[in-house]
CSV table of C-alpha atoms in Angstrom, one decimal:
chain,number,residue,atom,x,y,z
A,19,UNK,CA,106.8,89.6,103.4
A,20,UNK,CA,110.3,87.8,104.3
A,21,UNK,CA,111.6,87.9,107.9
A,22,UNK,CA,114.9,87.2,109.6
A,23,UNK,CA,115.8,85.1,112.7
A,24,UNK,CA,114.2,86.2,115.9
A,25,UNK,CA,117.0,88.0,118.1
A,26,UNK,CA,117.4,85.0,120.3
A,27,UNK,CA,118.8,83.1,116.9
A,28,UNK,CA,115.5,80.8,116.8
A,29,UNK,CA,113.8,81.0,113.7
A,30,UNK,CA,109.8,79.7,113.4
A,31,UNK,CA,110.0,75.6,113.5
A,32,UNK,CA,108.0,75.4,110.1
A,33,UNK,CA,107.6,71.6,111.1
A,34,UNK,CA,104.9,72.8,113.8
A,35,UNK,CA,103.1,75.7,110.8
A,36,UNK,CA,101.2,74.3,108.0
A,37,UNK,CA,101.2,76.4,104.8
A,38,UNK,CA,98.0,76.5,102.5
A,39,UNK,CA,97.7,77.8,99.2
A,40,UNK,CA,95.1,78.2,96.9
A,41,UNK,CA,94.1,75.6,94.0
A,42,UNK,CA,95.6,77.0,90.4
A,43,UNK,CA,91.5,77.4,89.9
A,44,UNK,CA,91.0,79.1,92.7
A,45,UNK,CA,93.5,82.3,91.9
A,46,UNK,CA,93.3,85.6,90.9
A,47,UNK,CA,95.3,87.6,88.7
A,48,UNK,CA,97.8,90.4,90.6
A,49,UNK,CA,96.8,88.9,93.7
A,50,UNK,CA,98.7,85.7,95.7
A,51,UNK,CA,97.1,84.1,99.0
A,52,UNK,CA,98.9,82.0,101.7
A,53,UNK,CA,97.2,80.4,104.8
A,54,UNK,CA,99.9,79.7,107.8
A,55,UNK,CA,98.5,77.5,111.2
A,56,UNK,CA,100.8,77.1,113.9
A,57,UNK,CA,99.4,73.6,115.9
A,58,UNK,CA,102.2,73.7,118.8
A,59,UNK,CA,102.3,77.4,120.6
A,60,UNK,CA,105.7,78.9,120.3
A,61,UNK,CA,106.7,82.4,120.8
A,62,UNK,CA,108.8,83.8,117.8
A,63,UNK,CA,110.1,87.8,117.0
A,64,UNK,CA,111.1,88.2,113.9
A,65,UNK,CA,112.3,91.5,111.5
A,66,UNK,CA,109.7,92.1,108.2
A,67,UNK,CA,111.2,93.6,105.3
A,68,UNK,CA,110.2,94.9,101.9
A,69,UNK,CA,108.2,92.8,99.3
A,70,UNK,CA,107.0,94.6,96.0
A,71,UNK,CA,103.2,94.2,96.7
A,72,UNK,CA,101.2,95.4,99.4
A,73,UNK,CA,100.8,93.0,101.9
A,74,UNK,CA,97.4,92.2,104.4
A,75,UNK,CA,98.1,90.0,107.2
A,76,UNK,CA,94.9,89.3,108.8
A,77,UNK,CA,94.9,87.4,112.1
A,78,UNK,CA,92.7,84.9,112.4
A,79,UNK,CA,94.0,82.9,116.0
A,80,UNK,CA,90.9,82.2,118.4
A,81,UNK,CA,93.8,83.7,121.5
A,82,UNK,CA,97.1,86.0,120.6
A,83,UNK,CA,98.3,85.4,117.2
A,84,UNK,CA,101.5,87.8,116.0
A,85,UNK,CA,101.4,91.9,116.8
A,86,UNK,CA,103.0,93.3,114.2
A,87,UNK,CA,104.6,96.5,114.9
A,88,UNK,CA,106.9,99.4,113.3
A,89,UNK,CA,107.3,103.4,113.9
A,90,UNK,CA,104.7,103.3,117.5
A,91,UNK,CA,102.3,101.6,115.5
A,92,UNK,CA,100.9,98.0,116.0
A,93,UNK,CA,98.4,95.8,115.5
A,94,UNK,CA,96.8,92.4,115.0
A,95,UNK,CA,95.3,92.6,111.3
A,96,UNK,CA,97.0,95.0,109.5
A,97,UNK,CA,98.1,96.3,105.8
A,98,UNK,CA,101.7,96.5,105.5
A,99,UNK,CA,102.4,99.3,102.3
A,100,UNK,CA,105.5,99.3,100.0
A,101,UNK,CA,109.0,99.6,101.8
A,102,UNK,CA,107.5,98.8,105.3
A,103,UNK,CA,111.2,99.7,107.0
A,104,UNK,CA,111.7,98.5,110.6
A,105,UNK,CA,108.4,96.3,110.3
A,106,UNK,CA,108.4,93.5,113.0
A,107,UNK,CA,106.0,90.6,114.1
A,108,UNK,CA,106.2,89.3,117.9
A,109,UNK,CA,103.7,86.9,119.3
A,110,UNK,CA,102.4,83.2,118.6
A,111,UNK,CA,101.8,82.6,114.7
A,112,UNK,CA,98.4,80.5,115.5
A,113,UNK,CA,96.1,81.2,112.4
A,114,UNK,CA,97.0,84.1,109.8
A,115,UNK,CA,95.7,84.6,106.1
A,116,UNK,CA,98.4,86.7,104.0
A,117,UNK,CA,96.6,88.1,100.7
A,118,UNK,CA,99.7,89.9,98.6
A,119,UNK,CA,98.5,92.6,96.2
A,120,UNK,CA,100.4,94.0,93.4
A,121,UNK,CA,100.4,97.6,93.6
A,122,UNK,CA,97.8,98.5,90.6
A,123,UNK,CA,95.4,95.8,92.3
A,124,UNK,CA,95.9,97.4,95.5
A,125,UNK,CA,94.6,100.9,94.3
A,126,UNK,CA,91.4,99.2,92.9
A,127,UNK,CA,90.9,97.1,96.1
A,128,UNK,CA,91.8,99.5,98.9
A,129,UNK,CA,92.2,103.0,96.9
A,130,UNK,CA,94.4,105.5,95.3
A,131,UNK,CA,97.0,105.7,98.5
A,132,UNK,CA,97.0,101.9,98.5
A,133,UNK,CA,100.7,101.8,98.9
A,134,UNK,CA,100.3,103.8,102.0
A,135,UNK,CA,104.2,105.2,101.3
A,136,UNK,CA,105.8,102.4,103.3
A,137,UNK,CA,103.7,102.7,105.8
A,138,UNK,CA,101.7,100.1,108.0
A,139,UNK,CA,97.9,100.8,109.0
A,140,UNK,CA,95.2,98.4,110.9
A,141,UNK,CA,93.1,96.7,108.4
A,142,UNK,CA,90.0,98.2,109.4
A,143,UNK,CA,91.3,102.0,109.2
A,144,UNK,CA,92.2,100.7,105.4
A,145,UNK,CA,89.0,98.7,104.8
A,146,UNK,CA,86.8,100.5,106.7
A,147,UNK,CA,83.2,99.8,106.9
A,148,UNK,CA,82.9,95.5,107.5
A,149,UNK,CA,86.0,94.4,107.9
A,150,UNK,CA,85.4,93.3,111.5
A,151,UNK,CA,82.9,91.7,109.9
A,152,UNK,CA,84.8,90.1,107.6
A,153,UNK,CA,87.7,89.1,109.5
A,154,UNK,CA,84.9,87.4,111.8
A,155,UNK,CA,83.6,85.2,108.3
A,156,UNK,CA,87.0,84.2,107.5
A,157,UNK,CA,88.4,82.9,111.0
A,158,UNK,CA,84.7,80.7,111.3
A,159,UNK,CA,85.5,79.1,108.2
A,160,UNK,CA,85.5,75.8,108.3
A,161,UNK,CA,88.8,74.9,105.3
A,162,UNK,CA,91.5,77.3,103.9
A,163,UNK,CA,89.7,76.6,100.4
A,164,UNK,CA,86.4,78.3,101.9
A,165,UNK,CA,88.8,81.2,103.5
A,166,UNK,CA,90.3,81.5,100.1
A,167,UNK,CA,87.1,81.7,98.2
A,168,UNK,CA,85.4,83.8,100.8
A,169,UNK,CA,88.7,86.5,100.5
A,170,UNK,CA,88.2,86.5,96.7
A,171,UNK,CA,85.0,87.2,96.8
A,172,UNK,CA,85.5,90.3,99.1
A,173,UNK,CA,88.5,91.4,96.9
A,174,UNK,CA,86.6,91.1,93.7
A,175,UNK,CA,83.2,93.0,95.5
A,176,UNK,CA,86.0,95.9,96.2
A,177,UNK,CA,87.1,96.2,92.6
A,178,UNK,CA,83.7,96.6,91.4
A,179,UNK,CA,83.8,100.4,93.0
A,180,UNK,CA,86.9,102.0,92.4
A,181,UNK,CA,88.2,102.9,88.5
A,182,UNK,CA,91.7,101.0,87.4
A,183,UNK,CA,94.9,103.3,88.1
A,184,UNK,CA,96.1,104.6,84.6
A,185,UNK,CA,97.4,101.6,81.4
A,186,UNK,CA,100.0,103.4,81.8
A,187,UNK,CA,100.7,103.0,85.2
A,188,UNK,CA,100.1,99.2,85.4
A,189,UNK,CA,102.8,98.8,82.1
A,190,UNK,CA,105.4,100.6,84.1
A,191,UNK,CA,105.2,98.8,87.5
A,192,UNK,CA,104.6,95.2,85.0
A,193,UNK,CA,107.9,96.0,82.9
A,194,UNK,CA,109.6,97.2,86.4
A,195,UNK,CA,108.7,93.5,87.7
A,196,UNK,CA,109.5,91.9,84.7
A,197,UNK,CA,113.2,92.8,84.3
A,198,UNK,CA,113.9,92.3,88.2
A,199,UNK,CA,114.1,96.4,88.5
A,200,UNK,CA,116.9,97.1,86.0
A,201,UNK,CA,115.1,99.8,83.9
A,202,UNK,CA,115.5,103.4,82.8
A,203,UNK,CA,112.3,105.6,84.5
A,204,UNK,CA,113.3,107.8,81.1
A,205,UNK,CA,113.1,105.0,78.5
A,206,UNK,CA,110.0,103.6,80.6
A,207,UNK,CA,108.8,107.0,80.1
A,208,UNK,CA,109.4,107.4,76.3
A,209,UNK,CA,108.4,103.6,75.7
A,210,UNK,CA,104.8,105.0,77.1
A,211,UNK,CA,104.4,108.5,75.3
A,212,UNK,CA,104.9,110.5,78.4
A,213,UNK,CA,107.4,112.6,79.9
A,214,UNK,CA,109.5,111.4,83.0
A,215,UNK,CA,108.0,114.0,85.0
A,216,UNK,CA,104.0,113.1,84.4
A,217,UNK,CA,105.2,109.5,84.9
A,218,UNK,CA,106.4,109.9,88.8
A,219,UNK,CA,103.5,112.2,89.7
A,220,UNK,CA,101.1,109.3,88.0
A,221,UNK,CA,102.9,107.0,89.1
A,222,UNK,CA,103.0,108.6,92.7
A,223,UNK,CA,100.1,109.5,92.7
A,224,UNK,CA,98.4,105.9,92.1
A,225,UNK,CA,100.4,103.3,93.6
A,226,UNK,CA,102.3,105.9,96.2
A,227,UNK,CA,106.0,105.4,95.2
A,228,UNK,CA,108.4,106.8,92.4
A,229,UNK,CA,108.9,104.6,89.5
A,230,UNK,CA,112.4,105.0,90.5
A,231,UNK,CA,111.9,103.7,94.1
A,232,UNK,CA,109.4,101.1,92.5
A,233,UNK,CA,112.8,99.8,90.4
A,234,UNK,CA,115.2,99.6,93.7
A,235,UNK,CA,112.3,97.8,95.3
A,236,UNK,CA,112.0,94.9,92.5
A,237,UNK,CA,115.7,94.8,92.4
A,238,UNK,CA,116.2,94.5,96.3
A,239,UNK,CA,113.6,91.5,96.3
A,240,UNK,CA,115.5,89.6,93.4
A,241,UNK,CA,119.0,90.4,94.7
A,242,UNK,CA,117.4,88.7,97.8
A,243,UNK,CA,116.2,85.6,96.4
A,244,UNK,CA,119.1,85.2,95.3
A,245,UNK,CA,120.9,85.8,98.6
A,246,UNK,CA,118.8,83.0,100.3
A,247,UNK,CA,119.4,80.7,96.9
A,248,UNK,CA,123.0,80.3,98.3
A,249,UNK,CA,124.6,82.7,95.5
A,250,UNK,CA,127.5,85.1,97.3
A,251,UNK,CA,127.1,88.4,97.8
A,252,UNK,CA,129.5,89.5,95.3
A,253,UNK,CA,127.7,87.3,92.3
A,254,UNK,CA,124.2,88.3,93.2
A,255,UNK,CA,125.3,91.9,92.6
A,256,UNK,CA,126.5,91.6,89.6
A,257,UNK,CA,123.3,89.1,88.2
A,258,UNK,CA,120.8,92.0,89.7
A,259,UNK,CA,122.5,94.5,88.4
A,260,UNK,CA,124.3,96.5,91.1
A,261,UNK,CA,127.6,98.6,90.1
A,262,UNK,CA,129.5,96.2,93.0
A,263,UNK,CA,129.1,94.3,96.3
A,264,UNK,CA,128.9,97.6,98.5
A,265,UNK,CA,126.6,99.0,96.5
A,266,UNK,CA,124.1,95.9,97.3
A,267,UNK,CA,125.4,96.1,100.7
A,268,UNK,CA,124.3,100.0,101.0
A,269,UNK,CA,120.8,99.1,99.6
A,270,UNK,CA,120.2,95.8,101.5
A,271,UNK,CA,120.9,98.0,104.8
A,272,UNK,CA,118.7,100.8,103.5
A,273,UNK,CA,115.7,98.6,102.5
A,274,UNK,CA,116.1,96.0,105.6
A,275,UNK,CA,118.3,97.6,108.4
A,276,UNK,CA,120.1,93.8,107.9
A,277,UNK,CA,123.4,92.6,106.4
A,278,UNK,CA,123.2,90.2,102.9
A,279,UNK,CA,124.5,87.8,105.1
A,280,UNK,CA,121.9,88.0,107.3
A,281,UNK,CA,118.9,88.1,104.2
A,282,UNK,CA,120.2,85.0,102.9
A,283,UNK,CA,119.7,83.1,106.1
A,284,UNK,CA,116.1,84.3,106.3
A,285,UNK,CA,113.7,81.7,107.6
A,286,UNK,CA,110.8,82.8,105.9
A,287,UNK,CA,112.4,83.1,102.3
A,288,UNK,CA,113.0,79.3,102.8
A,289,UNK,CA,109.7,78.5,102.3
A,290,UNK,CA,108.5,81.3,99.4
A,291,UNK,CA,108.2,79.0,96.6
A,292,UNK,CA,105.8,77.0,98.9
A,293,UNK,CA,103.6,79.9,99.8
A,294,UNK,CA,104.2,82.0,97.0
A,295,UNK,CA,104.6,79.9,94.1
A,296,UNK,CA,106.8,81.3,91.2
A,297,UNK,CA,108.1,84.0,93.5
A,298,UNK,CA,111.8,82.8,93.2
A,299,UNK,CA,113.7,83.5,90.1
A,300,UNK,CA,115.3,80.7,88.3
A,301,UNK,CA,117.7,82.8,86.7
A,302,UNK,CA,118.6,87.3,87.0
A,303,UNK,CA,116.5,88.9,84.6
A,304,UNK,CA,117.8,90.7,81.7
A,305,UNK,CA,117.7,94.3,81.3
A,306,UNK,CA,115.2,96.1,78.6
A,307,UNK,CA,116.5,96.1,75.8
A,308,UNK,CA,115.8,98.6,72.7
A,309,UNK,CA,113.9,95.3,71.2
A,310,UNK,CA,111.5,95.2,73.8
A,311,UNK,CA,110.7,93.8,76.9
A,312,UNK,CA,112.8,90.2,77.8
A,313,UNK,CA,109.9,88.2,79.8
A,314,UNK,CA,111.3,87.3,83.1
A,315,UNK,CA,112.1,83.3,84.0
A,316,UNK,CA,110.3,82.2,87.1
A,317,UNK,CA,111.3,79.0,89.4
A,318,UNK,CA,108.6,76.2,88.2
A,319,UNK,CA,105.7,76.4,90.6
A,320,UNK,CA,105.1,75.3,94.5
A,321,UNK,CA,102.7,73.7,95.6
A,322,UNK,CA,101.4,73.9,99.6
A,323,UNK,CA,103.6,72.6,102.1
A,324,UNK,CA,102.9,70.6,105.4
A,325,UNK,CA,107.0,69.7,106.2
A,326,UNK,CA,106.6,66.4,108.5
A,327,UNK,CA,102.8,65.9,107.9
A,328,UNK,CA,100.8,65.0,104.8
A,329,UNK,CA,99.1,68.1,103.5
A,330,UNK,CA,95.2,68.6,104.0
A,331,UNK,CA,93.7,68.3,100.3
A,332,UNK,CA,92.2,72.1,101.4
A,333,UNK,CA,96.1,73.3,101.7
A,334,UNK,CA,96.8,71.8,97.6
């Protein structure tokens, strides 16, 4: 997740939040973890938008930590589904684990309806049976490694009982990410052996969005690295692939409710490649071509951030 400045114009003071991530080692594939701890209480409010993976934010504060809230619905520990909408977190940021989960992961780990179609339940509605229990484990543990081990562990325990969405599936939405979005659903289709109509209703079906929405998505999260990189509005929509400027103004304001202008000065994207290393493009991605797939350039790797500290060798 990415968030704007909070209505007052103060963004979080990441000098007070230390960021852990997992050790290389320690990682899973189609899954990314993140650790934040706020040492100094400060109130923040701040607008979530759309990231292309289904996001868990569990709160692990001993008082308040941030109540997330969108549509009448809130709550403390929650799983945030694709394209969110008017998502927003309120509150102290104290201790929170964020565990991102790309889409075909997602279906194995928390079933079928994963995606939840933008929408955003409590955890333990989605988990269901232990995950009081579980949230308990992970706020007495004593580092952010044990917290990241112990969320493995229950991640990989969940896989064990649910089958893998279709290969078909997972080589759409991993050719989707690859070229930032810019792809055909009907040469996606072909490429596979299917027709564009069994593809969306798979595709639905599994990871709860269109392919189509799936691309516009990718390409709204690229276009807004980009944005907070420093590139103008009118470049970035031409590198992602838009027809012109309005057209990535119309679907900035359709995925966030925000301006470009006001993506690009996101606080939180000033920090991704910390807590999400490699989740900033060096460079757009190029389209699919009739050769193949074009792998997709990421920035070189982050590594976890403590901005005015030294890091905590369980935050490396």
């Amino acid at each position: 997740m990415l968030s704007t400045e909070a209505p007052t114009g103060a963004p979080p003071d990441w000098s007070r939040v230390d960021v852990a991530v997992p050790r290389p080692s320690a990682r899973l594939p189609g899954i990314s973890m993140a650790g934040f701890s706020q040492h100094v209480s400060a109130f923040v409010d701040m607008a979530m938008v759309a990231h292309p993976a289904v996001t868990v934010l569990l709160d692990l504060s001993e008082g308040d930590g941030l109540l997330y809230s969108t549509r009448g619905r809130h709550g403390r520990s929650v799983v945030v589904g694709l394209a969110p909408g008017d998502l927003r977190a309120a509150g102290r940021v104290g201790t929170c684990l964020q565990i991102r989960l790309e889409p075909a992961v997602a279906a194995r780990v928390l079933g079928p309806a994963a995606a939840l179609g933008g929408r955003v339940e409590s955890f333990g509605d989605v988990w269901g049976r232990g995950a009081e229990a579980a949230v308990d484990a992970l706020r007495a543990a004593g580092s952010w490694d044990e917290r990241f081990a112990l969320a493995a562990d229950l991640v990989r325990r969940r896989t064990a009982d649910l089958p893998p969405v279709d290969p078909e599936v997972a080589h759409t939405w991993r050719t989707t990410r690859a070229h930032g979005g810019r792809v055909r659903v009907g040469g996606l289709a072909d490429e596979i052996g299917w027709s564009r109509k069994r593809l969306s209703a798979r595709f639905h079906a599994q990871l709860g969005i269109t392919p189509k929405r799936a691309a516009r998505l990718v390409r709204f999260d690229h276009a807004a690295h980009l944005l907070a990189a420093g590139l103008a509005p009118a470049s970035v929509a031409f590198e992602s692939g838009y027809v012109d400027q309005s057209h990535l103004h119309r679907e900035v304001k359709a995925f966030t409710g925000l301006t470009p202008t006001a993506v690009a000065g996101a606080p939180w994207l000033a920090i991704d490649d910390v807590a999400w290393p490699g989740s900033s493009p060096a460079r757009p991605p190029e389209p699919a071509g009739p050769g193949g797939p074009v792998p997709r350039r990421m920035a070189p790797a982050g590594r976890a951030w403590n901005r005015g500290r030294t890091a905590s060798a369980d935050a490396h």
